[in-house]
Short mmCIF file of C-alpha atoms in Angstrom, two decimals:
data_model
loop_
_atom_site.label_atom_id
_atom_site.label_comp_id
_atom_site.label_asym_id
_atom_site.label_seq_id
_atom_site.Cartn_x
_atom_site.Cartn_y
_atom_site.Cartn_z
CA MET A 100 10.80 148.71 23.82
CA THR A 101 10.89 148.10 27.63
CA PRO A 102 11.75 151.70 28.67
CA VAL A 103 8.86 152.95 26.44
CA LYS A 104 6.33 150.59 28.14
CA ALA A 105 7.56 151.56 31.61
CA SER A 106 7.29 155.18 30.77
CA ARG A 107 3.73 154.69 29.52
CA ASN A 108 2.76 152.83 32.69
CA TYR A 109 4.26 155.57 34.71
CA ASP A 110 2.41 158.26 32.82
CA SER A 111 -0.91 156.32 33.19
CA SER A 112 -0.32 155.88 36.91
CA ARG A 113 0.50 159.56 37.34
CA ARG A 114 -2.64 160.55 35.45
CA ARG A 115 -4.80 158.36 37.71
CA VAL A 116 -3.22 159.97 40.79
CA GLN A 117 -3.79 163.43 39.42
CA ALA A 118 -7.38 162.61 38.54
CA GLN A 119 -8.11 161.36 42.07
CA GLN A 120 -6.45 164.42 43.54
CA ASN A 121 -8.66 166.68 41.31
CA ARG A 122 -11.62 164.65 42.32
CA ASP A 123 -10.90 165.01 46.03
CA ALA A 124 -10.26 168.76 45.70
CA ILE A 125 -13.51 169.28 43.82
CA LEU A 126 -15.54 167.39 46.40
CA GLU A 127 -14.02 169.23 49.28
CA ALA A 128 -14.56 172.59 47.56
CA ALA A 129 -18.13 171.75 46.61
CA ARG A 130 -19.01 170.54 50.05
CA GLY A 131 -17.82 173.71 51.67
CA LEU A 132 -19.61 175.98 49.13
CA PHE A 133 -22.90 174.07 49.15
CA LEU A 134 -22.98 174.09 52.92
CA ALA A 135 -22.08 177.76 53.17
CA ASP A 136 -24.12 179.21 50.30
CA GLY A 137 -26.87 176.62 49.62
CA TYR A 138 -27.57 174.43 46.65
CA ALA A 139 -29.10 176.91 44.27
CA ALA A 140 -26.61 179.73 44.87
CA THR A 141 -23.47 177.54 44.31
CA LYS A 142 -22.10 177.58 40.85
CA ILE A 143 -19.93 175.01 39.13
CA SER A 144 -17.51 177.75 38.03
CA THR A 145 -17.02 178.82 41.65
CA ILE A 146 -16.44 175.27 42.70
CA ALA A 147 -13.89 174.83 39.90
CA ALA A 148 -12.07 177.95 40.77
CA GLN A 149 -11.73 177.03 44.49
CA ALA A 150 -10.64 173.51 43.59
CA GLY A 151 -8.05 174.82 41.10
CA VAL A 152 -9.39 172.92 38.14
CA SER A 153 -11.31 173.77 34.99
CA VAL A 154 -15.11 173.80 34.80
CA GLU A 155 -14.81 171.07 32.18
CA THR A 156 -12.89 168.92 34.68
CA VAL A 157 -15.77 169.17 37.13
CA TYR A 158 -18.40 168.25 34.58
CA LYS A 159 -16.23 165.40 33.31
CA ALA A 160 -15.85 163.92 36.84
CA PHE A 161 -19.33 164.44 38.26
CA GLY A 162 -21.68 165.44 35.37
CA ASN A 163 -23.54 168.25 37.05
CA LYS A 164 -24.50 169.74 40.44
CA PRO A 165 -26.82 166.83 41.41
CA GLY A 166 -23.97 164.48 40.58
CA LEU A 167 -21.70 166.42 42.86
CA VAL A 168 -24.05 166.42 45.73
CA GLN A 169 -24.64 162.68 45.38
CA ALA A 170 -20.91 162.05 45.38
CA ILE A 171 -20.49 164.27 48.52
CA ALA A 172 -23.28 162.27 50.22
CA ASP A 173 -21.83 158.93 49.24
CA ALA A 174 -18.37 159.92 50.49
CA ALA A 175 -19.79 161.17 53.78
CA LEU A 176 -21.81 157.96 54.26
CA ALA A 177 -18.73 155.82 53.76
CA GLY A 178 -17.30 157.26 56.99
CA PRO A 179 -13.93 158.52 57.98
CA ASP A 180 -12.12 155.15 57.90
CA LEU A 181 -10.36 153.65 54.85
CA VAL A 182 -12.76 150.73 55.14
CA PRO A 183 -16.42 151.94 54.55
CA THR A 184 -18.57 152.05 57.67
CA VAL A 185 -21.14 149.67 56.26
CA ARG A 186 -18.51 147.01 55.69
CA ARG A 187 -17.11 147.51 59.14
CA SER A 188 -20.57 147.29 60.62
CA ASP A 189 -21.31 144.09 58.75
CA GLU A 190 -18.01 142.48 59.87
CA MET A 191 -18.63 143.47 63.46
CA GLY A 192 -22.20 142.03 63.31
CA ALA A 193 -21.02 138.77 61.93
CA GLN A 194 -18.41 138.24 64.68
CA GLU A 195 -19.99 139.85 67.80
CA THR A 196 -22.40 137.72 69.82
CA ASP A 197 -23.34 140.18 72.55
CA PRO A 198 -26.52 142.08 71.44
CA TYR A 199 -25.69 144.98 73.78
CA ALA A 200 -22.27 145.33 72.23
CA ILE A 201 -23.70 145.18 68.73
CA VAL A 202 -26.21 147.99 69.36
CA ARG A 203 -23.50 150.05 71.10
CA ARG A 204 -21.20 149.63 68.16
CA TRP A 205 -23.99 150.62 65.78
CA ALA A 206 -24.36 153.83 67.72
CA LYS A 207 -20.69 154.42 67.54
CA PHE A 208 -20.66 153.91 63.75
CA ALA A 209 -23.53 156.34 63.39
CA SER A 210 -21.75 158.95 65.49
CA GLU A 211 -18.70 158.66 63.16
CA VAL A 212 -20.78 159.22 60.01
CA PHE A 213 -23.19 161.92 61.17
CA PRO A 214 -20.83 164.87 61.46
CA ARG A 215 -20.18 164.89 57.72
CA PHE A 216 -23.29 163.07 56.52
CA ALA A 217 -26.12 164.87 58.41
CA PRO A 218 -25.31 168.42 57.16
CA VAL A 219 -25.37 167.09 53.55
CA VAL A 220 -28.72 165.45 54.02
CA LEU A 221 -30.07 168.71 55.50
CA LEU A 222 -28.78 170.53 52.47
CA ILE A 223 -30.53 168.02 50.17
CA ARG A 224 -33.76 168.27 52.06
CA ALA A 225 -33.73 172.10 51.83
CA ALA A 226 -32.95 171.90 48.07
CA ALA A 227 -35.56 169.20 47.42
CA ALA A 228 -38.31 171.90 47.75
CA SER A 229 -37.31 173.29 44.35
CA SER A 230 -35.22 170.67 42.70
CA PRO A 231 -36.61 167.32 41.33
CA GLU A 232 -33.04 165.95 41.22
CA MET A 233 -32.55 166.65 44.88
CA THR A 234 -35.95 165.16 45.66
CA ALA A 235 -34.88 162.01 43.87
CA LEU A 236 -31.64 161.90 45.71
CA LEU A 237 -33.23 162.39 49.06
CA THR A 238 -35.70 159.56 48.30
CA ARG A 239 -32.73 157.33 47.41
CA LEU A 240 -30.80 158.12 50.55
CA ASP A 241 -33.92 157.59 52.78
CA THR A 242 -34.70 154.25 51.03
CA GLU A 243 -31.10 153.02 51.43
CA ARG A 244 -31.00 154.01 55.13
CA ARG A 245 -34.40 152.28 55.69
CA ASP A 246 -33.09 149.08 53.90
CA ARG A 247 -30.00 149.22 56.07
CA MET A 248 -32.04 149.43 59.27
CA ASP A 249 -34.22 146.59 58.07
CA HIS A 250 -31.17 144.49 57.51
CA GLN A 251 -29.92 145.20 61.02
CA ALA A 252 -33.33 144.51 62.55
CA ARG A 253 -33.35 141.12 60.81
CA LEU A 254 -29.94 140.31 62.30
CA LEU A 255 -31.32 140.98 65.83
CA HIS A 256 -34.37 139.03 65.16
CA ASP A 257 -32.78 135.99 63.57
CA ARG A 258 -30.47 135.64 66.57
CA GLY A 259 -33.27 135.99 69.04
CA TYR A 260 -31.96 139.30 70.54
CA LEU A 261 -35.08 141.42 70.05
CA ARG A 262 -37.48 142.04 72.87
CA PRO A 263 -40.45 139.63 72.64
CA ASP A 264 -42.90 142.49 71.96
CA VAL A 265 -40.86 143.97 69.10
CA ASP A 266 -41.02 142.46 65.68
CA VAL A 267 -38.66 143.04 62.69
CA ALA A 268 -40.76 145.83 61.14
CA GLN A 269 -40.98 147.76 64.49
CA ALA A 270 -37.27 147.36 65.08
CA GLY A 271 -36.57 148.77 61.66
CA ASP A 272 -38.92 151.69 62.34
CA VAL A 273 -37.15 152.44 65.56
CA MET A 274 -33.65 152.35 64.13
CA TRP A 275 -34.74 154.35 61.06
CA ALA A 276 -36.12 157.02 63.28
CA TYR A 277 -33.12 157.29 65.61
CA THR A 278 -30.70 157.40 62.70
CA ASP A 279 -32.55 160.29 60.92
CA PRO A 280 -30.07 163.11 60.45
CA ALA A 281 -32.76 165.43 61.93
CA LEU A 282 -32.14 163.96 65.38
CA TYR A 283 -28.41 164.76 65.08
CA GLU A 284 -29.33 168.27 63.93
CA LEU A 285 -31.60 168.81 66.90
CA LEU A 286 -29.23 167.54 69.59
CA VAL A 287 -25.70 168.17 68.28
CA LEU A 288 -26.01 171.06 65.92
CA ARG A 289 -28.72 172.99 67.75
CA GLN A 290 -28.40 172.00 71.39
CA THR A 291 -24.57 171.67 71.03
CA TRP A 292 -24.37 168.20 72.62
CA PRO A 293 -20.85 166.73 72.46
CA LEU A 294 -20.62 163.89 69.96
CA GLU A 295 -19.89 161.40 72.75
CA ARG A 296 -23.01 162.35 74.61
CA PHE A 297 -25.05 161.86 71.43
CA ARG A 298 -23.37 158.47 70.73
CA ASP A 299 -24.25 157.25 74.27
CA PHE A 300 -27.80 158.64 74.09
CA LEU A 301 -28.28 156.78 70.81
CA ALA A 302 -26.88 153.47 72.33
CA THR A 303 -29.13 153.91 75.40
CA ALA A 304 -32.29 154.62 73.41
CA LEU A 305 -31.82 151.90 70.91
CA THR A 306 -30.94 149.33 73.59
CA ALA A 307 -34.11 150.22 75.59
CA ALA A 308 -36.30 150.10 72.56
CA LEU A 309 -35.00 146.94 70.98
CA LEU A 310 -33.44 144.66 73.59
CA PRO A 311 -34.80 143.00 76.78
CA PRO A 312 -33.17 143.99 80.15
CA ALA A 313 -29.79 142.48 80.53
CA ASP A 314 -29.28 139.52 82.79
CA PRO A 315 -28.23 140.99 86.16
CA ALA A 316 -26.00 137.97 86.73
CA GLN A 317 -23.69 138.87 83.85
CA THR A 318 -20.02 138.71 84.66
CA GLU A 319 -17.95 141.59 85.93
CA ALA A 320 -15.81 141.26 82.82
CA GLY A 321 -18.91 141.77 80.71
CA GLN A 322 -19.93 144.81 82.75
CA ARG A 323 -16.45 146.26 82.22
CA ALA A 324 -16.70 145.64 78.50
CA HIS A 325 -19.83 147.76 78.40
CA ALA A 326 -18.52 150.45 80.68
CA PRO A 327 -19.21 153.45 78.26
CA VAL A 328 -22.95 152.78 78.59
CA GLY A 329 -22.89 150.47 81.58
CA HIS A 330 -26.25 151.81 82.79
CA LEU A 331 -27.79 149.91 79.89
CA HIS A 332 -27.34 146.72 81.69
CA LYS A 333 -29.47 147.41 84.73
CA PRO A 334 -32.80 145.56 84.66
#
């Protein structure tokens, strides 16, 4: 009986691997087609053909076109690392005690996510004009991003890092505005800013809006640690 059980386990594992490969292929094909042709013009049959799977497989994995777009957005928001960006951000925030380093790292995380996430959000915004499902998805993404920014604003507030004239709600407003994909569209996609320049701009702007001027007496080691955006530390 042992060989039969081993064979069944192997078959089950192989099916899971194949299912994940199909899912990845579908998402990649769908992303390219949606961004190239738009939401309304993209057909499930075209996605299936490009991914090398059946139409039934696409529906089975994602349900419908809104389900596909939602999965694409969620995958983009997770970031390029094996560990989701939100988790890495939370772990960094729990360990880091320098507010300037925290804000700079937040800008870095945002710049990692934006190249894949921002175009999808722009697609959803365009589709929302004629699709209730896309309107609902856009509302969900905006709400989740706002909740995330409020969470980060509370972290700065609870540790006493915020400027005295900025409260939690205002800090959330600022971060929500600066992390809107439209800003990435304007500066990177339209004005062709390098991603590094956008990252540093975001760090500079958030620091100026949220944190008090840095102590000019900070150590040389601290200044070196903040070298990529060292100008933030001038009073």
